[in-house]
């Protein structure tokens, strides 16, 4: 599925528990795409304070309160891929602006009133059940359908035990190369 997704520019949502490799798959999708030489930018929604989310995503006042403005993740990713991790933690008020950006292909830095066209491929990831989040009113239904065009569910390793020997071999090979061992 990731290989098929890499040949497209439609939004992808990676679903799965923490630790299943959602970021690794997002990087693989980007690397296999025609945007591979362009930026791969990560925004982890659970790592950013709610009041800083809008300016971090779209640009605006610097997070440290300085007089300078920050560019925003959308502009950093222009031409490439924006990976939004922990999408389910995105505040509702920012979801509205993300929906507008997805629909129009334009972003507006906080407080500027100026809109700028961007060309960004969106890949999102979540450990939450977004349908349940929609039902509970914590996630916008219209945004869900805009982003969840190509969903990929990644099962936990305990559900795909047949992968363990391949992973063990890959880790052993990487370790032996790093440590210069046979």
CSV table of N, CA and C in Angstrom, one decimal:
chain,number,residue,atom,x,y,z
A,1,UNK,N,0.8,-1.2,0.0
A,1,UNK,CA,0.0,0.0,0.0
A,1,UNK,C,0.9,1.3,0.0
A,2,UNK,N,1.9,1.2,0.8
A,2,UNK,CA,2.8,2.4,0.8
A,2,UNK,C,3.5,2.6,-0.6
A,3,UNK,N,3.8,1.6,-1.2
A,3,UNK,CA,4.4,1.7,-2.6
A,3,UNK,C,3.4,2.4,-3.5
A,4,UNK,N,2.1,1.9,-3.5
A,4,UNK,CA,1.1,2.5,-4.3
A,4,UNK,C,0.9,4.0,-3.9
A,5,UNK,N,0.9,4.3,-2.7
A,5,UNK,CA,0.7,5.6,-2.2
A,5,UNK,C,1.8,6.6,-2.7
A,6,UNK,N,3.0,6.0,-2.8
A,6,UNK,CA,4.1,6.9,-3.2
A,6,UNK,C,4.0,7.3,-4.6
A,7,UNK,N,3.2,6.6,-5.5
A,7,UNK,CA,3.1,7.0,-6.9
A,7,UNK,C,1.9,8.0,-7.1
A,8,UNK,N,1.4,8.5,-6.0
A,8,UNK,CA,0.2,9.4,-6.0
A,8,UNK,C,0.6,10.6,-5.2
A,9,UNK,N,-0.3,11.6,-5.3
A,9,UNK,CA,-0.1,12.8,-4.4
A,9,UNK,C,-1.3,13.0,-3.4
A,10,UNK,N,-2.2,12.0,-3.4
A,10,UNK,CA,-3.4,12.1,-2.5
A,10,UNK,C,-2.9,12.0,-1.1
A,11,UNK,N,-3.7,12.6,-0.2
A,11,UNK,CA,-3.4,12.5,1.2
A,11,UNK,C,-3.5,11.1,1.8
A,12,UNK,N,-2.6,10.7,2.7
A,12,UNK,CA,-2.5,9.4,3.3
A,12,UNK,C,-2.6,9.6,4.8
A,13,UNK,N,-3.4,8.7,5.4
A,13,UNK,CA,-3.5,8.6,6.9
A,13,UNK,C,-3.0,7.3,7.3
A,14,UNK,N,-1.9,7.2,8.1
A,14,UNK,CA,-1.3,6.0,8.6
A,14,UNK,C,-1.9,5.8,10.0
A,15,UNK,N,-2.6,4.7,10.2
A,15,UNK,CA,-3.2,4.4,11.5
A,15,UNK,C,-2.5,3.2,12.2
A,16,UNK,N,-2.3,3.3,13.5
A,16,UNK,CA,-1.7,2.2,14.2
A,16,UNK,C,-1.2,2.7,15.6
A,17,UNK,N,-0.9,1.7,16.4
A,17,UNK,CA,-0.5,1.9,17.8
A,17,UNK,C,0.9,2.7,17.7
A,18,UNK,N,1.2,3.3,18.9
A,18,UNK,CA,2.6,3.9,19.0
A,18,UNK,C,3.6,2.8,18.8
A,19,UNK,N,4.7,3.1,18.0
A,19,UNK,CA,5.8,2.2,17.9
A,19,UNK,C,5.7,1.3,16.7
A,20,UNK,N,4.6,1.3,15.9
A,20,UNK,CA,4.5,0.4,14.8
A,20,UNK,C,5.3,0.8,13.5
A,21,UNK,N,5.8,2.0,13.5
A,21,UNK,CA,6.6,2.5,12.4
A,21,UNK,C,5.9,3.4,11.4
A,22,UNK,N,5.0,4.2,11.9
A,22,UNK,CA,4.2,5.1,11.0
A,22,UNK,C,5.2,6.1,10.4
A,23,UNK,N,6.1,6.7,11.1
A,23,UNK,CA,7.0,7.7,10.6
A,23,UNK,C,7.9,7.0,9.5
A,24,UNK,N,8.4,5.8,9.8
A,24,UNK,CA,9.2,5.1,8.9
A,24,UNK,C,8.5,4.9,7.5
A,25,UNK,N,7.2,4.5,7.6
A,25,UNK,CA,6.4,4.3,6.4
A,25,UNK,C,6.2,5.6,5.7
A,26,UNK,N,5.9,6.7,6.4
A,26,UNK,CA,5.8,8.0,5.8
A,26,UNK,C,7.0,8.4,5.1
A,27,UNK,N,8.2,8.1,5.7
A,27,UNK,CA,9.5,8.4,5.0
A,27,UNK,C,9.6,7.6,3.7
A,28,UNK,N,9.2,6.3,3.8
A,28,UNK,CA,9.3,5.5,2.6
A,28,UNK,C,8.4,5.9,1.5
A,29,UNK,N,7.2,6.4,1.8
A,29,UNK,CA,6.3,6.9,0.8
A,29,UNK,C,6.9,8.1,0.2
A,30,UNK,N,7.5,9.0,1.0
A,30,UNK,CA,8.1,10.2,0.4
A,30,UNK,C,9.3,9.8,-0.4
A,31,UNK,N,10.2,8.9,0.0
A,31,UNK,CA,11.4,8.5,-0.7
A,31,UNK,C,11.0,7.9,-2.0
A,32,UNK,N,9.9,7.2,-2.1
A,32,UNK,CA,9.5,6.5,-3.3
A,32,UNK,C,8.7,7.4,-4.3
A,33,UNK,N,8.5,8.7,-3.9
A,33,UNK,CA,7.7,9.6,-4.7
A,33,UNK,C,8.6,10.5,-5.6
A,34,UNK,N,7.9,11.2,-6.4
A,34,UNK,CA,8.7,12.2,-7.3
A,34,UNK,C,9.1,13.4,-6.5
A,35,UNK,N,8.7,13.4,-5.2
A,35,UNK,CA,9.1,14.5,-4.3
A,35,UNK,C,10.3,14.1,-3.4
A,36,UNK,N,10.9,13.0,-3.7
A,36,UNK,CA,12.0,12.5,-2.9
A,36,UNK,C,13.1,13.4,-2.6
A,37,UNK,N,13.4,14.3,-3.6
A,37,UNK,CA,14.5,15.2,-3.4
A,37,UNK,C,14.1,16.5,-2.8
A,38,UNK,N,12.8,16.6,-2.5
A,38,UNK,CA,12.3,17.8,-1.8
A,38,UNK,C,12.2,17.6,-0.3
A,39,UNK,N,11.8,18.6,0.5
A,39,UNK,CA,11.8,18.5,1.9
A,39,UNK,C,10.8,17.4,2.4
A,40,UNK,N,11.2,16.8,3.5
A,40,UNK,CA,10.3,15.9,4.3
A,40,UNK,C,10.2,16.6,5.6
A,41,UNK,N,9.1,17.2,6.0
A,41,UNK,CA,9.0,18.0,7.2
A,41,UNK,C,8.0,17.3,8.1
A,42,UNK,N,8.4,17.3,9.4
A,42,UNK,CA,7.6,16.6,10.4
A,42,UNK,C,7.0,17.6,11.4
A,43,UNK,N,5.7,17.4,11.7
A,43,UNK,CA,5.0,18.2,12.7
A,43,UNK,C,4.4,17.2,13.6
A,44,UNK,N,4.8,17.1,14.9
A,44,UNK,CA,4.2,16.2,15.9
A,44,UNK,C,3.3,17.0,16.7
A,45,UNK,N,2.0,16.8,16.5
A,45,UNK,CA,0.9,17.6,17.2
A,45,UNK,C,0.9,17.5,18.7
A,46,UNK,N,1.4,16.3,19.2
A,46,UNK,CA,1.4,16.1,20.7
A,46,UNK,C,2.6,16.8,21.3
A,47,UNK,N,3.6,17.3,20.5
A,47,UNK,CA,4.8,17.8,21.1
A,47,UNK,C,4.8,19.4,21.1
A,48,UNK,N,3.7,20.0,20.6
A,48,UNK,CA,3.6,21.4,20.5
A,48,UNK,C,2.4,21.9,21.3
A,49,UNK,N,2.7,23.0,22.1
A,49,UNK,CA,1.6,23.6,22.9
A,49,UNK,C,0.5,24.1,22.0
A,50,UNK,N,-0.7,23.9,22.4
A,50,UNK,CA,-1.9,24.3,21.7
A,50,UNK,C,-1.8,25.8,21.2
A,51,UNK,N,-1.4,26.7,22.0
A,51,UNK,CA,-1.3,28.1,21.6
A,51,UNK,C,-0.2,28.4,20.6
A,52,UNK,N,0.7,27.4,20.4
A,52,UNK,CA,1.7,27.6,19.4
A,52,UNK,C,1.5,26.9,18.1
A,53,UNK,N,0.4,26.0,18.1
A,53,UNK,CA,0.2,25.1,16.9
A,53,UNK,C,0.0,25.9,15.6
A,54,UNK,N,-0.9,26.9,15.6
A,54,UNK,CA,-1.2,27.6,14.4
A,54,UNK,C,0.1,28.2,13.8
A,55,UNK,N,0.8,29.0,14.6
A,55,UNK,CA,2.0,29.6,14.0
A,55,UNK,C,3.1,28.6,13.6
A,56,UNK,N,3.2,27.5,14.3
A,56,UNK,CA,4.1,26.4,13.9
A,56,UNK,C,3.7,25.8,12.6
A,57,UNK,N,2.5,25.6,12.4
A,57,UNK,CA,2.0,25.0,11.1
A,57,UNK,C,2.0,26.0,10.0
A,58,UNK,N,1.5,27.2,10.2
A,58,UNK,CA,1.2,28.1,9.1
A,58,UNK,C,2.2,29.3,9.1
A,59,UNK,N,3.0,29.5,10.1
A,59,UNK,CA,3.8,30.6,10.2
A,59,UNK,C,3.2,31.7,11.1
A,60,UNK,N,4.0,32.6,11.6
A,60,UNK,CA,3.5,33.7,12.4
A,60,UNK,C,4.5,34.1,13.5
A,61,UNK,N,4.1,34.5,14.6
A,61,UNK,CA,5.0,34.9,15.7
A,61,UNK,C,5.9,33.8,16.1
A,62,UNK,N,7.1,34.1,16.4
A,62,UNK,CA,8.1,33.1,16.8
A,62,UNK,C,7.6,32.4,18.1
A,63,UNK,N,7.9,31.2,18.3
A,63,UNK,CA,7.4,30.4,19.5
A,63,UNK,C,8.0,31.0,20.8
A,64,UNK,N,9.2,31.6,20.7
A,64,UNK,CA,9.8,32.1,22.0
A,64,UNK,C,9.4,33.5,22.3
A,65,UNK,N,8.4,34.0,21.5
A,65,UNK,CA,8.0,35.4,21.9
A,65,UNK,C,8.8,36.5,21.3
A,66,UNK,N,9.9,36.2,20.6
A,66,UNK,CA,10.7,37.2,20.0
A,66,UNK,C,10.0,37.9,18.9
A,67,UNK,N,10.5,39.0,18.4
A,67,UNK,CA,9.9,39.9,17.4
A,67,UNK,C,9.9,39.3,16.0
A,68,UNK,N,10.7,38.2,15.9
A,68,UNK,CA,10.8,37.6,14.5
A,68,UNK,C,9.6,36.7,14.3
A,69,UNK,N,9.4,36.4,13.0
A,69,UNK,CA,8.3,35.5,12.6
A,69,UNK,C,8.9,34.2,12.2
A,70,UNK,N,8.1,33.1,12.4
A,70,UNK,CA,8.6,31.8,11.9
A,70,UNK,C,7.9,31.5,10.6
A,71,UNK,N,8.6,30.7,9.8
A,71,UNK,CA,8.1,30.4,8.5
A,71,UNK,C,6.8,29.5,8.5
A,72,UNK,N,6.8,28.5,9.3
A,72,UNK,CA,5.7,27.5,9.4
A,72,UNK,C,6.1,26.3,8.6
A,73,UNK,N,5.5,25.1,9.1
A,73,UNK,CA,5.8,23.8,8.5
A,73,UNK,C,5.4,23.7,7.1
A,74,UNK,N,4.2,24.3,6.7
A,74,UNK,CA,3.7,24.2,5.4
A,74,UNK,C,4.7,24.8,4.4
A,75,UNK,N,5.2,26.0,4.7
A,75,UNK,CA,6.2,26.7,3.8
A,75,UNK,C,7.5,25.9,3.8
A,76,UNK,N,7.9,25.3,4.9
A,76,UNK,CA,9.2,24.5,4.9
A,76,UNK,C,9.0,23.3,4.0
A,77,UNK,N,7.8,22.8,3.9
A,77,UNK,CA,7.6,21.6,3.1
A,77,UNK,C,7.2,21.9,1.7
A,78,UNK,N,7.2,23.1,1.3
A,78,UNK,CA,6.7,23.5,0.0
A,78,UNK,C,7.5,22.7,-1.1
A,79,UNK,N,6.7,22.0,-2.0
A,79,UNK,CA,7.4,21.2,-3.0
A,79,UNK,C,7.6,19.7,-2.5
A,80,UNK,N,7.5,19.5,-1.2
A,80,UNK,CA,7.8,18.2,-0.7
A,80,UNK,C,6.6,17.6,0.1
A,81,UNK,N,6.9,17.0,1.2
A,81,UNK,CA,5.9,16.3,2.0
A,81,UNK,C,5.9,16.8,3.4
A,82,UNK,N,4.7,17.0,3.9
A,82,UNK,CA,4.5,17.4,5.3
A,82,UNK,C,3.9,16.2,6.0
A,83,UNK,N,4.6,15.7,7.0
A,83,UNK,CA,4.1,14.6,7.8
A,83,UNK,C,3.6,15.1,9.1
A,84,UNK,N,2.2,15.0,9.3
A,84,UNK,CA,1.6,15.4,10.5
A,84,UNK,C,1.4,14.2,11.4
A,85,UNK,N,2.2,14.1,12.5
A,85,UNK,CA,2.1,13.0,13.4
A,85,UNK,C,1.2,13.4,14.5
A,86,UNK,N,0.5,12.4,15.0
A,86,UNK,CA,-0.5,12.5,16.1
A,86,UNK,C,-1.6,13.5,15.7
A,87,UNK,N,-2.1,13.3,14.5
A,87,UNK,CA,-3.1,14.1,13.9
A,87,UNK,C,-4.3,14.3,14.8
A,88,UNK,N,-4.7,13.3,15.6
A,88,UNK,CA,-5.8,13.3,16.5
A,88,UNK,C,-5.7,14.3,17.6
A,89,UNK,N,-4.5,14.8,17.8
A,89,UNK,CA,-4.2,15.8,18.9
A,89,UNK,C,-4.3,17.2,18.4
A,90,UNK,N,-4.6,17.4,17.1
A,90,UNK,CA,-4.6,18.7,16.5
A,90,UNK,C,-5.9,19.5,17.1
A,91,UNK,N,-5.7,20.6,17.7
A,91,UNK,CA,-6.8,21.4,18.2
A,91,UNK,C,-7.9,21.7,17.2
A,92,UNK,N,-9.1,21.7,17.6
A,92,UNK,CA,-10.3,22.0,16.7
A,92,UNK,C,-10.1,23.3,15.9
A,93,UNK,N,-9.6,24.4,16.6
A,93,UNK,CA,-9.5,25.7,16.0
A,93,UNK,C,-8.4,25.7,14.9
A,94,UNK,N,-7.4,24.8,15.0
A,94,UNK,CA,-6.4,24.7,14.0
A,94,UNK,C,-6.9,23.7,12.9
A,95,UNK,N,-7.8,22.8,13.2
A,95,UNK,CA,-8.3,21.9,12.2
A,95,UNK,C,-9.1,22.7,11.1
A,96,UNK,N,-9.7,23.7,11.5
A,96,UNK,CA,-10.5,24.6,10.5
A,96,UNK,C,-9.5,25.2,9.5
A,97,UNK,N,-8.4,25.7,10.0
A,97,UNK,CA,-7.4,26.3,9.2
A,97,UNK,C,-6.7,25.3,8.3
A,98,UNK,N,-6.5,24.1,8.9
A,98,UNK,CA,-5.8,23.0,8.1
A,98,UNK,C,-6.8,22.6,6.9
A,99,UNK,N,-8.1,22.5,7.2
A,99,UNK,CA,-9.0,22.2,6.2
A,99,UNK,C,-9.0,23.2,5.1
A,100,UNK,N,-9.0,24.5,5.4
A,100,UNK,CA,-8.9,25.5,4.4
A,100,UNK,C,-7.6,25.4,3.6
A,101,UNK,N,-6.5,25.1,4.2
A,101,UNK,CA,-5.2,25.0,3.5
A,101,UNK,C,-5.3,23.8,2.5
A,102,UNK,N,-5.9,22.7,3.0
A,102,UNK,CA,-6.0,21.5,2.1
A,102,UNK,C,-6.9,21.8,0.9
A,103,UNK,N,-8.0,22.4,1.2
A,103,UNK,CA,-9.0,22.7,0.1
A,103,UNK,C,-8.4,23.7,-0.9
A,104,UNK,N,-7.7,24.8,-0.4
A,104,UNK,CA,-7.3,25.8,-1.3
A,104,UNK,C,-5.9,25.7,-1.8
A,105,UNK,N,-5.1,25.0,-1.1
A,105,UNK,CA,-3.6,24.9,-1.4
A,105,UNK,C,-2.9,26.2,-1.0
A,106,UNK,N,-3.5,27.0,-0.1
A,106,UNK,CA,-2.9,28.2,0.3
A,106,UNK,C,-2.9,28.3,1.8
A,107,UNK,N,-1.9,28.9,2.4
A,107,UNK,CA,-1.8,29.1,3.8
A,107,UNK,C,-1.7,30.6,4.1
A,108,UNK,N,-2.2,30.9,5.3
A,108,UNK,CA,-2.1,32.3,5.8
A,108,UNK,C,-1.4,32.3,7.1
A,109,UNK,N,-0.3,33.0,7.2
A,109,UNK,CA,0.5,33.1,8.5
A,109,UNK,C,-0.4,33.9,9.4
A,110,UNK,N,-0.3,33.5,10.7
A,110,UNK,CA,-1.1,34.1,11.7
A,110,UNK,C,-0.8,35.6,11.8
A,111,UNK,N,-1.9,36.4,11.8
A,111,UNK,CA,-1.8,37.8,11.9
A,111,UNK,C,-1.4,38.6,10.7
A,112,UNK,N,-1.2,38.0,9.5
A,112,UNK,CA,-0.7,38.7,8.4
A,112,UNK,C,-1.8,39.1,7.4
A,113,UNK,N,-2.8,38.2,7.3
A,113,UNK,CA,-3.8,38.4,6.3
A,113,UNK,C,-3.4,38.1,4.9
A,114,UNK,N,-2.1,37.8,4.7
A,114,UNK,CA,-1.6,37.4,3.3
A,114,UNK,C,-1.6,35.9,3.2
A,115,UNK,N,-2.1,35.5,2.0
A,115,UNK,CA,-2.2,34.1,1.7
A,115,UNK,C,-1.1,33.7,0.7
A,116,UNK,N,-0.5,32.5,0.9
A,116,UNK,CA,0.5,32.1,0.0
A,116,UNK,C,0.2,30.7,-0.5
A,117,UNK,N,0.4,30.5,-1.8
A,117,UNK,CA,0.2,29.2,-2.4
A,117,UNK,C,1.3,28.2,-2.0
A,118,UNK,N,0.9,27.0,-1.7
A,118,UNK,CA,1.9,26.0,-1.4
A,118,UNK,C,1.6,24.7,-2.1
A,119,UNK,N,2.6,23.9,-2.4
A,119,UNK,CA,2.5,22.6,-3.1
A,119,UNK,C,3.0,21.6,-2.1
A,120,UNK,N,2.2,21.0,-1.3
A,120,UNK,CA,2.6,20.1,-0.2
A,120,UNK,C,1.8,18.8,-0.3
A,121,UNK,N,2.5,17.7,-0.2
A,121,UNK,CA,1.9,16.4,-0.1
A,121,UNK,C,1.7,16.1,1.4
A,122,UNK,N,0.5,15.8,1.8
A,122,UNK,CA,0.2,15.5,3.2
A,122,UNK,C,0.1,14.0,3.5
A,123,UNK,N,0.9,13.6,4.5
A,123,UNK,CA,0.8,12.3,5.1
A,123,UNK,C,0.6,12.5,6.6
A,124,UNK,N,-0.4,11.9,7.1
A,124,UNK,CA,-0.7,12.1,8.6
A,124,UNK,C,-0.7,10.7,9.2
A,125,UNK,N,-0.5,10.8,10.6
A,125,UNK,CA,-0.5,9.5,11.3
A,125,UNK,C,-1.2,9.7,12.6
A,126,UNK,N,-1.8,8.7,13.1
A,126,UNK,CA,-2.6,8.7,14.3
A,126,UNK,C,-2.6,7.4,15.0
A,127,UNK,N,-2.6,7.4,16.3
A,127,UNK,CA,-2.9,6.2,17.1
A,127,UNK,C,-4.3,6.1,17.6
A,128,UNK,N,-5.0,7.3,17.3
A,128,UNK,CA,-6.4,7.4,17.8
A,128,UNK,C,-7.4,6.9,16.7
A,129,UNK,N,-8.5,6.4,17.1
A,129,UNK,CA,-9.6,6.1,16.2
A,129,UNK,C,-10.3,7.4,15.7
A,130,UNK,N,-9.9,7.9,14.6
A,130,UNK,CA,-10.4,9.2,14.1
A,130,UNK,C,-12.0,9.2,13.9
A,131,UNK,N,-12.5,8.0,13.5
A,131,UNK,CA,-14.0,8.0,13.4
A,131,UNK,C,-14.6,8.2,14.8
A,132,UNK,N,-14.1,7.6,15.8
A,132,UNK,CA,-14.6,7.8,17.2
A,132,UNK,C,-14.4,9.3,17.6
A,133,UNK,N,-13.2,9.9,17.2
A,133,UNK,CA,-13.0,11.3,17.5
A,133,UNK,C,-14.0,12.2,16.8
A,134,UNK,N,-14.4,11.8,15.6
A,134,UNK,CA,-15.4,12.6,14.9
A,134,UNK,C,-16.7,12.5,15.6
A,135,UNK,N,-17.1,11.3,16.0
A,135,UNK,CA,-18.4,11.0,16.7
A,135,UNK,C,-18.4,11.8,18.0
A,136,UNK,N,-17.3,11.9,18.7
A,136,UNK,CA,-17.2,12.6,20.0
A,136,UNK,C,-17.1,14.1,19.8
A,137,UNK,N,-17.0,14.6,18.6
A,137,UNK,CA,-16.9,16.0,18.3
A,137,UNK,C,-15.5,16.6,18.5
A,138,UNK,N,-14.5,15.7,18.6
A,138,UNK,CA,-13.1,16.2,18.8
A,138,UNK,C,-12.3,16.3,17.6
A,139,UNK,N,-12.9,15.9,16.4
A,139,UNK,CA,-12.2,16.0,15.2
A,139,UNK,C,-13.2,16.3,14.1
A,140,UNK,N,-12.9,17.2,13.2
A,140,UNK,CA,-13.9,17.7,12.2
A,140,UNK,C,-14.1,16.6,11.2
A,141,UNK,N,-15.4,16.3,10.9
A,141,UNK,CA,-15.7,15.3,9.9
A,141,UNK,C,-15.3,15.6,8.5
A,142,UNK,N,-15.4,16.9,8.1
A,142,UNK,CA,-15.0,17.3,6.8
A,142,UNK,C,-13.5,17.2,6.6
A,143,UNK,N,-12.7,17.5,7.6
A,143,UNK,CA,-11.3,17.4,7.6
A,143,UNK,C,-10.9,15.9,7.5
A,144,UNK,N,-11.6,15.1,8.3
A,144,UNK,CA,-11.4,13.6,8.2
A,144,UNK,C,-11.5,13.1,6.8
A,145,UNK,N,-12.5,13.4,6.1
A,145,UNK,CA,-12.7,12.9,4.8
A,145,UNK,C,-11.8,13.5,3.8
A,146,UNK,N,-11.3,14.7,4.0
A,146,UNK,CA,-10.3,15.4,3.1
A,146,UNK,C,-8.9,14.7,3.3
A,147,UNK,N,-8.6,14.3,4.5
A,147,UNK,CA,-7.2,13.7,4.7
A,147,UNK,C,-7.2,12.2,4.6
A,148,UNK,N,-8.3,11.5,4.9
A,148,UNK,CA,-8.3,10.1,4.9
A,148,UNK,C,-8.7,9.5,3.6
A,149,UNK,N,-8.1,10.0,2.5
A,149,UNK,CA,-8.3,9.5,1.2
A,149,UNK,C,-7.7,8.2,0.9
A,150,UNK,N,-6.5,7.9,1.5
A,150,UNK,CA,-5.8,6.7,1.3
A,150,UNK,C,-5.3,6.2,2.7
A,151,UNK,N,-6.2,5.5,3.4
A,151,UNK,CA,-5.8,5.1,4.8
A,151,UNK,C,-5.0,3.8,4.7
A,152,UNK,N,-4.0,3.7,5.5
A,152,UNK,CA,-3.1,2.5,5.7
A,152,UNK,C,-3.1,2.2,7.2
A,153,UNK,N,-3.6,1.0,7.5
A,153,UNK,CA,-3.5,0.6,8.9
A,153,UNK,C,-2.3,-0.3,9.1
A,154,UNK,N,-1.5,0.0,10.1
A,154,UNK,CA,-0.3,-0.7,10.3
A,154,UNK,C,-0.5,-1.5,11.6
A,155,UNK,N,-0.5,-2.9,11.5
A,155,UNK,CA,-0.8,-3.7,12.7
A,155,UNK,C,0.5,-3.7,13.5
A,156,UNK,N,0.3,-4.0,14.8
A,156,UNK,CA,1.4,-4.1,15.8
A,156,UNK,C,2.2,-5.4,15.4
A,157,UNK,N,3.4,-5.4,15.8
A,157,UNK,CA,4.3,-6.6,15.5
A,157,UNK,C,3.7,-7.9,16.1
A,158,UNK,N,3.0,-7.8,17.2
A,158,UNK,CA,2.5,-9.0,17.8
A,158,UNK,C,1.4,-9.6,16.9
A,159,UNK,N,0.9,-8.8,16.0
A,159,UNK,CA,-0.1,-9.4,15.0
A,159,UNK,C,0.5,-9.8,13.7
A,160,UNK,N,1.8,-9.6,13.5
A,160,UNK,CA,2.4,-10.0,12.3
A,160,UNK,C,3.8,-10.7,12.7
A,161,UNK,N,3.7,-11.7,13.4
A,161,UNK,CA,4.9,-12.5,13.9
A,161,UNK,C,5.7,-13.0,12.8
A,162,UNK,N,5.2,-13.2,11.6
A,162,UNK,CA,6.0,-13.7,10.5
A,162,UNK,C,7.0,-12.7,10.1
A,163,UNK,N,6.9,-11.5,10.5
A,163,UNK,CA,7.9,-10.4,10.1
A,163,UNK,C,9.1,-10.5,11.1
A,164,UNK,N,9.0,-11.1,12.2
A,164,UNK,CA,10.1,-11.1,13.2
A,164,UNK,C,11.4,-11.6,12.7
A,165,UNK,N,11.5,-12.7,12.0
A,165,UNK,CA,12.8,-13.2,11.5
A,165,UNK,C,13.4,-12.2,10.5
A,166,UNK,N,12.6,-11.5,9.6
A,166,UNK,CA,13.2,-10.6,8.7
A,166,UNK,C,13.7,-9.3,9.4
A,167,UNK,N,13.0,-8.9,10.4
A,167,UNK,CA,13.4,-7.7,11.2
A,167,UNK,C,14.7,-8.1,12.0
A,168,UNK,N,14.7,-9.3,12.6
A,168,UNK,CA,15.9,-9.7,13.4
A,168,UNK,C,17.1,-9.7,12.5
A,169,UNK,N,17.0,-10.3,11.3
A,169,UNK,CA,18.1,-10.3,10.3
A,169,UNK,C,18.5,-8.9,9.9
A,170,UNK,N,17.6,-8.0,9.6
A,170,UNK,CA,17.9,-6.6,9.2
A,170,UNK,C,18.7,-5.9,10.4
A,171,UNK,N,18.2,-6.1,11.6
A,171,UNK,CA,18.8,-5.4,12.8
A,171,UNK,C,20.2,-6.0,13.0
A,172,UNK,N,20.4,-7.3,12.8
A,172,UNK,CA,21.7,-8.0,13.0
A,172,UNK,C,22.7,-7.5,12.0
A,173,UNK,N,22.2,-7.4,10.7
A,173,UNK,CA,23.1,-6.9,9.6
A,173,UNK,C,23.5,-5.4,9.9
A,174,UNK,N,22.5,-4.6,10.3
A,174,UNK,CA,22.8,-3.2,10.5
A,174,UNK,C,23.8,-3.1,11.7
A,175,UNK,N,23.6,-3.8,12.8
A,175,UNK,CA,24.5,-3.8,13.9
A,175,UNK,C,25.9,-4.2,13.5
A,176,UNK,N,26.0,-5.3,12.7
A,176,UNK,CA,27.3,-5.8,12.4
A,176,UNK,C,28.1,-4.8,11.5
A,177,UNK,N,27.4,-4.1,10.6
A,177,UNK,CA,28.0,-3.1,9.8
A,177,UNK,C,28.5,-1.9,10.7
A,178,UNK,N,27.6,-1.4,11.6
A,178,UNK,CA,27.9,-0.3,12.4
A,178,UNK,C,29.1,-0.6,13.3
A,179,UNK,N,29.2,-1.9,13.8
A,179,UNK,CA,30.2,-2.3,14.8
A,179,UNK,C,31.4,-2.9,14.1
A,180,UNK,N,31.3,-3.0,12.7
A,180,UNK,CA,32.4,-3.6,11.9
A,180,UNK,C,32.7,-5.0,12.4
A,181,UNK,N,31.6,-5.8,12.5
A,181,UNK,CA,31.7,-7.2,12.9
A,181,UNK,C,31.2,-8.1,11.7
A,182,UNK,N,31.6,-9.3,11.7
A,182,UNK,CA,31.2,-10.2,10.6
A,182,UNK,C,29.7,-10.5,10.7
